[in-house]
CSV table of N, CA and C in Angstrom, one decimal:
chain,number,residue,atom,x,y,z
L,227,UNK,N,-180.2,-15.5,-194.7
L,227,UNK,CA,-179.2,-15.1,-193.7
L,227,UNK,C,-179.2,-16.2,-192.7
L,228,UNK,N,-178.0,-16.3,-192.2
L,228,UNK,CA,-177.8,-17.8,-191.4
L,228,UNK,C,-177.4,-17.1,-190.2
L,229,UNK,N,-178.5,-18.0,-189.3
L,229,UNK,CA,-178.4,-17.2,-188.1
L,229,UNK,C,-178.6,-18.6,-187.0
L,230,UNK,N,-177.9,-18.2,-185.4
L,230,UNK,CA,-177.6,-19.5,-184.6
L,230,UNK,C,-178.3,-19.3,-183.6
L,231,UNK,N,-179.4,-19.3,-182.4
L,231,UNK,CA,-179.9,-18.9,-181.9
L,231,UNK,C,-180.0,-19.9,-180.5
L,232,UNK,N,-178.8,-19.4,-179.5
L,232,UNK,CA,-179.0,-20.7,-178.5
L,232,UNK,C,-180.0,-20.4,-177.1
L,233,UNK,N,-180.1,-21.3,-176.4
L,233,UNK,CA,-180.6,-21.0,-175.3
L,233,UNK,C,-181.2,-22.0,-174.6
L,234,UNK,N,-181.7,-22.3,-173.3
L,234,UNK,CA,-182.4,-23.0,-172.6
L,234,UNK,C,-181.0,-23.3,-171.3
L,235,UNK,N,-179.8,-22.1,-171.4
L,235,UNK,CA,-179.3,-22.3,-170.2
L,235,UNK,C,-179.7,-21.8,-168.9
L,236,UNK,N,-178.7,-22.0,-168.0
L,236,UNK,CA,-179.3,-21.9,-166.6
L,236,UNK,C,-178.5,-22.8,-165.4
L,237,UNK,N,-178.9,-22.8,-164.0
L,237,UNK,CA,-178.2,-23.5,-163.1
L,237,UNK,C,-178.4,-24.8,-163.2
L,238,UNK,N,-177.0,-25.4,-163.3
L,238,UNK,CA,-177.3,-27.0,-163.2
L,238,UNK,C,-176.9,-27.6,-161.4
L,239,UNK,N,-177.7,-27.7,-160.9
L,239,UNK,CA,-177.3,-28.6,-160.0
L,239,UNK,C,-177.7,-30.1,-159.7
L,240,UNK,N,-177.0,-30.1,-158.5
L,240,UNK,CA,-177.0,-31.7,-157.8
L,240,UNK,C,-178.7,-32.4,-158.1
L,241,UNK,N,-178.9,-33.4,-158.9
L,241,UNK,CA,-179.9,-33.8,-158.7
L,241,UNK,C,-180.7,-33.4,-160.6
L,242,UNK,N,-180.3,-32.8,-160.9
L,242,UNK,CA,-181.2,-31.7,-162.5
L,242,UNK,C,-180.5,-31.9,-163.7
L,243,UNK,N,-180.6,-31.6,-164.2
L,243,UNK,CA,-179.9,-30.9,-165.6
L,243,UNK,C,-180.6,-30.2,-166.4
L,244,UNK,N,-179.6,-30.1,-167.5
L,244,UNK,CA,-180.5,-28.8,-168.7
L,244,UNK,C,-180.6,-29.3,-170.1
L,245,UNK,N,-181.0,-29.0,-171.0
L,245,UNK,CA,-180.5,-29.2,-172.4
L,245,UNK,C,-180.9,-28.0,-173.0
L,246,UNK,N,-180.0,-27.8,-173.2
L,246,UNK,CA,-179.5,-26.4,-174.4
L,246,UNK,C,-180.5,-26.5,-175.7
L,247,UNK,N,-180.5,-25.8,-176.8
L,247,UNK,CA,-181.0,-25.6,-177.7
L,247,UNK,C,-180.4,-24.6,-178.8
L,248,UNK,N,-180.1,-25.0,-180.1
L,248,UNK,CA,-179.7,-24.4,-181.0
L,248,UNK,C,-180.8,-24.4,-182.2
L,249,UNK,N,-181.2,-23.5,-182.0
L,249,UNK,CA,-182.2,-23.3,-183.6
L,249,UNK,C,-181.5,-22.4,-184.2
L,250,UNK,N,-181.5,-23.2,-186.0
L,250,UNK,CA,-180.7,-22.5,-186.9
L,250,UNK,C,-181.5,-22.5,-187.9
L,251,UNK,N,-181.2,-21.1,-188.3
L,251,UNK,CA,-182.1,-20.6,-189.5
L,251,UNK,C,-181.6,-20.3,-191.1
L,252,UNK,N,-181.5,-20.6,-192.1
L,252,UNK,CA,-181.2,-20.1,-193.3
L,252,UNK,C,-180.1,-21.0,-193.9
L,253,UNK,N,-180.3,-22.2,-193.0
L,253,UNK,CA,-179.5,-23.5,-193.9
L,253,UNK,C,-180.1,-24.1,-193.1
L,254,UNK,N,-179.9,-25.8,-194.1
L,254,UNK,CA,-180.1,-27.2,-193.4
L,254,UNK,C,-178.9,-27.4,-192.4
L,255,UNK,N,-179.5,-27.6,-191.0
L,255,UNK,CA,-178.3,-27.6,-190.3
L,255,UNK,C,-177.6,-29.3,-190.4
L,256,UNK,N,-178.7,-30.1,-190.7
L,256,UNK,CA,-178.2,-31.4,-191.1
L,256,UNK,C,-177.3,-31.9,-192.1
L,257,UNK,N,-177.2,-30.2,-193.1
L,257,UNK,CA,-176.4,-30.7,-194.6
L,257,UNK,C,-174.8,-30.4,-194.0
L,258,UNK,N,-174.5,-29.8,-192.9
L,258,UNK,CA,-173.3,-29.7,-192.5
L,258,UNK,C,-172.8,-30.3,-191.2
L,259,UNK,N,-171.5,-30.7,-190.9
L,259,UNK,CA,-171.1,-31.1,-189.3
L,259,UNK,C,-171.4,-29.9,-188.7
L,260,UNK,N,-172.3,-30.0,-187.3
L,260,UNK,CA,-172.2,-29.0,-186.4
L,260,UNK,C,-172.1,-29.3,-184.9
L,261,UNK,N,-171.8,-28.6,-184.2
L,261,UNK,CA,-171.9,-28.8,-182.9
L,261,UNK,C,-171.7,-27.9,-181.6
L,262,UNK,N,-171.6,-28.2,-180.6
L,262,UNK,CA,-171.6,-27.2,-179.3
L,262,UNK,C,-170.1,-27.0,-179.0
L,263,UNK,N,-170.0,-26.0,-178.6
L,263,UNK,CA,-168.7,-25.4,-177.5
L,263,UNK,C,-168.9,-24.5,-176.9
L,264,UNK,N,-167.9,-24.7,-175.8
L,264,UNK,CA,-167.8,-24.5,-174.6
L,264,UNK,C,-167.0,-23.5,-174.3
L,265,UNK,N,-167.2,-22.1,-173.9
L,265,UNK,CA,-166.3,-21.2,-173.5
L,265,UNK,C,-166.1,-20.7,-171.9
L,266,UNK,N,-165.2,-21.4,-171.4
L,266,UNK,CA,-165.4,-21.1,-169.6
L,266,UNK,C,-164.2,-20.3,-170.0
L,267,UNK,N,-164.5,-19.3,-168.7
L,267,UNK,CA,-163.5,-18.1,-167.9
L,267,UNK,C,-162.3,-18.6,-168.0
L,268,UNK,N,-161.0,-17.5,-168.6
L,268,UNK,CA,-160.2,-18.0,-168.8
L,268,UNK,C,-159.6,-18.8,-169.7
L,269,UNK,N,-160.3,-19.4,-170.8
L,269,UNK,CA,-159.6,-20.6,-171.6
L,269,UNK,C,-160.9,-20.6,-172.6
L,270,UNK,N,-159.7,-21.0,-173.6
L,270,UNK,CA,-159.8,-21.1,-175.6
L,270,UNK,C,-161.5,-21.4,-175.6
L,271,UNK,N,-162.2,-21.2,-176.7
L,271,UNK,CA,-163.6,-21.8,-176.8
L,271,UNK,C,-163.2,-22.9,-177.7
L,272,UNK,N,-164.2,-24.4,-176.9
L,272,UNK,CA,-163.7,-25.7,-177.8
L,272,UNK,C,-164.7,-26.3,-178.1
L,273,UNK,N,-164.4,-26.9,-178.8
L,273,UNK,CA,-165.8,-27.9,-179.5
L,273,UNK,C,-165.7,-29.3,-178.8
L,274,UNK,N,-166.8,-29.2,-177.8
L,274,UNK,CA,-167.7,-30.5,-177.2
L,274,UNK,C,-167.9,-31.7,-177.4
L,275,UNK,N,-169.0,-31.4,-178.2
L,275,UNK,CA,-169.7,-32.5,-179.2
L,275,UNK,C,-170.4,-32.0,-180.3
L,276,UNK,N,-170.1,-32.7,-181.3
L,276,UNK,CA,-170.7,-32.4,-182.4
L,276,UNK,C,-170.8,-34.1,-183.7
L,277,UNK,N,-171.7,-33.4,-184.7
L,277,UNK,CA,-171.8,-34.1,-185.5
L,277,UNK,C,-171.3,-34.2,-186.7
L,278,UNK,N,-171.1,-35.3,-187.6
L,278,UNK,CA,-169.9,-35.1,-189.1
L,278,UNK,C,-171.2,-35.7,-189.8
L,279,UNK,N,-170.4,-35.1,-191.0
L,279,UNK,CA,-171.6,-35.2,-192.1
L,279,UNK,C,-171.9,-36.3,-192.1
L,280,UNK,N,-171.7,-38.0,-191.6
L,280,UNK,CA,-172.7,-38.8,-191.7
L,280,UNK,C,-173.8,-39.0,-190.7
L,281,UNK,N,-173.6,-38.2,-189.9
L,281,UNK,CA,-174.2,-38.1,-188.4
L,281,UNK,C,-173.5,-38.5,-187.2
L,282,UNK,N,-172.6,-39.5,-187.3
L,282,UNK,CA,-172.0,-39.6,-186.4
L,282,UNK,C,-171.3,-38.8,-185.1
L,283,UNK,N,-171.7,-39.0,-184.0
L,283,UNK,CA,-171.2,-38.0,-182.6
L,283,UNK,C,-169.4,-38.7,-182.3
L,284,UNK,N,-169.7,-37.0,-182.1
L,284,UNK,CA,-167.7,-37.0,-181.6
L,284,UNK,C,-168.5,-36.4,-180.3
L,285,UNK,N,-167.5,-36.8,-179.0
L,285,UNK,CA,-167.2,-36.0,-178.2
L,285,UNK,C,-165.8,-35.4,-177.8
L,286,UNK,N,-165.3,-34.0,-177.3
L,286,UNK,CA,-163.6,-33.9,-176.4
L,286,UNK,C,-164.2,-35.4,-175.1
L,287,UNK,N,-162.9,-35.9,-175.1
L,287,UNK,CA,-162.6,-36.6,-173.8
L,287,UNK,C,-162.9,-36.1,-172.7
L,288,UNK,N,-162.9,-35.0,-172.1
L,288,UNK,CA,-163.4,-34.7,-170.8
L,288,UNK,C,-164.8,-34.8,-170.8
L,289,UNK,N,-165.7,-34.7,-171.4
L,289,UNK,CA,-167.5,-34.4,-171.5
L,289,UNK,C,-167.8,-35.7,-172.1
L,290,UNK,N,-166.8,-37.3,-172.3
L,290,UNK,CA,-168.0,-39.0,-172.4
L,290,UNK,C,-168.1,-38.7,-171.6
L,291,UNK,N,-169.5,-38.9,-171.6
L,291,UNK,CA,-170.5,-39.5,-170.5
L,291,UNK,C,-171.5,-38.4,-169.7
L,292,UNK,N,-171.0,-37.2,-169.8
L,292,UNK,CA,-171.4,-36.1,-169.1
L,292,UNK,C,-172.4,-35.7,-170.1
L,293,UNK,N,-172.3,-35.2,-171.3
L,293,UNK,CA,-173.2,-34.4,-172.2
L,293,UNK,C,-173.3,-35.3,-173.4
L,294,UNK,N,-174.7,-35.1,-173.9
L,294,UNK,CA,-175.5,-36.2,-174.8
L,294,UNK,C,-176.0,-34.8,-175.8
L,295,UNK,N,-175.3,-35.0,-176.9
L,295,UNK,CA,-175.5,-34.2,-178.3
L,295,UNK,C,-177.1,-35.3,-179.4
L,296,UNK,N,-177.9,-34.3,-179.4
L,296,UNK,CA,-178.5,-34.9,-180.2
L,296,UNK,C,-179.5,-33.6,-181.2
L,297,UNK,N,-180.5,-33.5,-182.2
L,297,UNK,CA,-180.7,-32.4,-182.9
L,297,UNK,C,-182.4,-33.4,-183.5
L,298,UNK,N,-183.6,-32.4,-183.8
L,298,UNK,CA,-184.5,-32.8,-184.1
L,298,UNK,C,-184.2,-31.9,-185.3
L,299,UNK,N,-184.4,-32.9,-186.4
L,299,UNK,CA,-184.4,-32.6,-188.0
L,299,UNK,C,-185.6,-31.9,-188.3
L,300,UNK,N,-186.8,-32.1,-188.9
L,300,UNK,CA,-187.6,-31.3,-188.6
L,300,UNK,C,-188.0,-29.7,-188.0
L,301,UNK,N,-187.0,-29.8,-187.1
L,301,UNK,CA,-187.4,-28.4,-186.4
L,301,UNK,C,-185.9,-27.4,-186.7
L,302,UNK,N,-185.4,-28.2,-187.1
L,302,UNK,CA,-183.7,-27.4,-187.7
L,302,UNK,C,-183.0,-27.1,-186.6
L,303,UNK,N,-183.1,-27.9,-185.3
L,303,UNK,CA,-182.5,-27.7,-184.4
L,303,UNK,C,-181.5,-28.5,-183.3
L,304,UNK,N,-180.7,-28.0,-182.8
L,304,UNK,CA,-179.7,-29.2,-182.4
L,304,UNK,C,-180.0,-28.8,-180.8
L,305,UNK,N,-179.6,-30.3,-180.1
L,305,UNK,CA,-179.4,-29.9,-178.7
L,305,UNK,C,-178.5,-30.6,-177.7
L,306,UNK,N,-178.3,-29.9,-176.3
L,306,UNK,CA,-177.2,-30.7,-175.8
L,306,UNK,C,-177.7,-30.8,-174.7
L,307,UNK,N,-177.8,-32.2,-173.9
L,307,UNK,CA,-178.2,-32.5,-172.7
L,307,UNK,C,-177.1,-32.4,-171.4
L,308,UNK,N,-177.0,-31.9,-170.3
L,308,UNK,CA,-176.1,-32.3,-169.3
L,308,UNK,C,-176.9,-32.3,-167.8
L,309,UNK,N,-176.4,-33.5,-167.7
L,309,UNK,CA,-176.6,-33.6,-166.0
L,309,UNK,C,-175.5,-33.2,-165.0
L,310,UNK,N,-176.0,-32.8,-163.9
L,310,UNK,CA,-175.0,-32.3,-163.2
L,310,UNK,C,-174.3,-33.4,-163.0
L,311,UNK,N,-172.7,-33.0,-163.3
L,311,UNK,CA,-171.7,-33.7,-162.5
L,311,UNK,C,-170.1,-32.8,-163.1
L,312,UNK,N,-169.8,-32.8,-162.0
L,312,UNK,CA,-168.1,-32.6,-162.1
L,312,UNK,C,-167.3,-33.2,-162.8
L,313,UNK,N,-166.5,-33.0,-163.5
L,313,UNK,CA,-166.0,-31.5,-163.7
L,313,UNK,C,-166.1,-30.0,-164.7
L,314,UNK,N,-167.6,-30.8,-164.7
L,314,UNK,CA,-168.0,-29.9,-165.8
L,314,UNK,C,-168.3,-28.4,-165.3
L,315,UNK,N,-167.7,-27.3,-166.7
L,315,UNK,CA,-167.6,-26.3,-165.7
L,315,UNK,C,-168.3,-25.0,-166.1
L,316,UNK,N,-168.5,-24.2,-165.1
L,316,UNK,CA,-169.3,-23.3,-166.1
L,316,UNK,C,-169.0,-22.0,-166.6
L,317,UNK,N,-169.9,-21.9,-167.8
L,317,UNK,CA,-169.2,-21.3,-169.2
L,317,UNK,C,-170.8,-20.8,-170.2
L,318,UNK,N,-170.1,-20.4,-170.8
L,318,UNK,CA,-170.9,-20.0,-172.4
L,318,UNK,C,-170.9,-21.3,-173.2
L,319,UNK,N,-171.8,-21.9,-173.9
L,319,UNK,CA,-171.9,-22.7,-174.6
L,319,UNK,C,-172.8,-22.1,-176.0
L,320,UNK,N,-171.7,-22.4,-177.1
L,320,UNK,CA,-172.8,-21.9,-178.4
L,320,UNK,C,-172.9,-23.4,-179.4
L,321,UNK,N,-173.3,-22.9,-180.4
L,321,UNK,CA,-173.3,-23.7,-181.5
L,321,UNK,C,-173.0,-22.9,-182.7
L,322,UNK,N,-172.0,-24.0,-183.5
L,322,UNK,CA,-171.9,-23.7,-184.7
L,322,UNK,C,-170.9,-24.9,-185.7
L,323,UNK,N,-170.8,-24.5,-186.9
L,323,UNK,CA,-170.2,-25.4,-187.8
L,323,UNK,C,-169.0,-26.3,-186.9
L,324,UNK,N,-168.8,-27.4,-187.1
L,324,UNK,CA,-167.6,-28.0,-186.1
L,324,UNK,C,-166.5,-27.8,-186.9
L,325,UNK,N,-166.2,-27.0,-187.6
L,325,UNK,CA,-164.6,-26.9,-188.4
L,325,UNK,C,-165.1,-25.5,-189.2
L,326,UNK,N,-164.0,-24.8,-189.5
L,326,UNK,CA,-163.9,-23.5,-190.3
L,326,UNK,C,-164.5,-23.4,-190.8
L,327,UNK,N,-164.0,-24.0,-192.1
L,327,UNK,CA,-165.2,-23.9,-193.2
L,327,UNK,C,-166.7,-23.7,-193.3
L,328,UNK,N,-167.5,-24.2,-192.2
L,328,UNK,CA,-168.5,-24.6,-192.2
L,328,UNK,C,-169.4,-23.3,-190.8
L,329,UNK,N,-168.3,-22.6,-190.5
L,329,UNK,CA,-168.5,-21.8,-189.3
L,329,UNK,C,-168.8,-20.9,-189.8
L,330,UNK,N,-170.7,-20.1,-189.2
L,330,UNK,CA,-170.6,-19.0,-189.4
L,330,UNK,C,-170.5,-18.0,-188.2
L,331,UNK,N,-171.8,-16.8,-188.5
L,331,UNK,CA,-171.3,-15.8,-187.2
L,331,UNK,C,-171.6,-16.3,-185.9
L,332,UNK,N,-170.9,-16.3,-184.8
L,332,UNK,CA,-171.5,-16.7,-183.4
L,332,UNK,C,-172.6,-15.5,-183.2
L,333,UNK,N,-173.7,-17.1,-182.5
L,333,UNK,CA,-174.7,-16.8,-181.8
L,333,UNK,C,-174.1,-15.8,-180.4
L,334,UNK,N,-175.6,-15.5,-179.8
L,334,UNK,CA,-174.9,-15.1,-178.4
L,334,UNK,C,-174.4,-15.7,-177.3
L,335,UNK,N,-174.8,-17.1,-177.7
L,335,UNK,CA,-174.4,-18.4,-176.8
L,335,UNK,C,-175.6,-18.1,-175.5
L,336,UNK,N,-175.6,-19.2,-174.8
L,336,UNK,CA,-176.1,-19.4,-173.3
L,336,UNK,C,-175.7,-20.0,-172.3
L,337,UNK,N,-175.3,-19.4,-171.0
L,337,UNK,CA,-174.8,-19.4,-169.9
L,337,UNK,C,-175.1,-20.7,-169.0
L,338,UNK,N,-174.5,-21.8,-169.3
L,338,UNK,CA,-174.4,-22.6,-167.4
L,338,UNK,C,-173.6,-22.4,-166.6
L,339,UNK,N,-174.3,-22.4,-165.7
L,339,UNK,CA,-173.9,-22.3,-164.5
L,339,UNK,C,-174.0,-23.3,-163.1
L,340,UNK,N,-172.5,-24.0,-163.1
L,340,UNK,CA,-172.6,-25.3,-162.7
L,340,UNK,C,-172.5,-24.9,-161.0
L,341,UNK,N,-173.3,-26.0,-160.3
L,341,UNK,CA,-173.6,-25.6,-159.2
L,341,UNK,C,-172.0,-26.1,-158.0
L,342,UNK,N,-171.8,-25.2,-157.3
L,342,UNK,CA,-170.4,-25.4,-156.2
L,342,UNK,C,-170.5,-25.4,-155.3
């Protein structure tokens, strides 16, 4: 059973940051592109950053430079770094497959909460 299990959100403010965590269970998460997205109040859930089957990182345009996608092989887990800065906003962030095909059930996702 393939299960997505995020967490390590929380308040990001002036001065901090967080990194997220996705541990995934009942596949190699490395044998597929995956990655984070972002669901803020109001508007579509979109994919962040993520990775393509050669490993290579994509980011959306709004989040270079802001969030740093990276994953420890070994531990089947992916993660996303952010430091506080604007305009990043706050939302639900999950993980999963970065294209359809490859998408399973959503996790519960975890909550940042950017500081104003």
């Amino acid at each position: 059973q393939v299960r997505l299990e995020e967490s390590g959100g929380g308040l990001v403010q002036p001065g901090g940051s967080l990194r997220l965590s996705c541990k995934v269970s009942g596949i190699l998460a490395t044998s597929y592109p995956m990655g984070w997205y972002r669901h803020a109040p109001g508007k579509q859930r979109e994919l962040v950053a993520s990775f393509t089957r050669d490993g290579d990182i994509v980011y959306e345009d709004s989040v270079k430079g802001r969030l740093a996608i990276s994953r420890e092989n070994t531990e089947n887990t992916m993660y996303l770094r952010m430091d506080y800065q604007k305009p990043i906003a706050t939302a639900l962030y999950y993980c999963n497959g970065a294209s359809r095909p490859f998408q399973t059930t959503w996790g519960m996702g975890t909550k940042v909460t950017v500081y104003s």
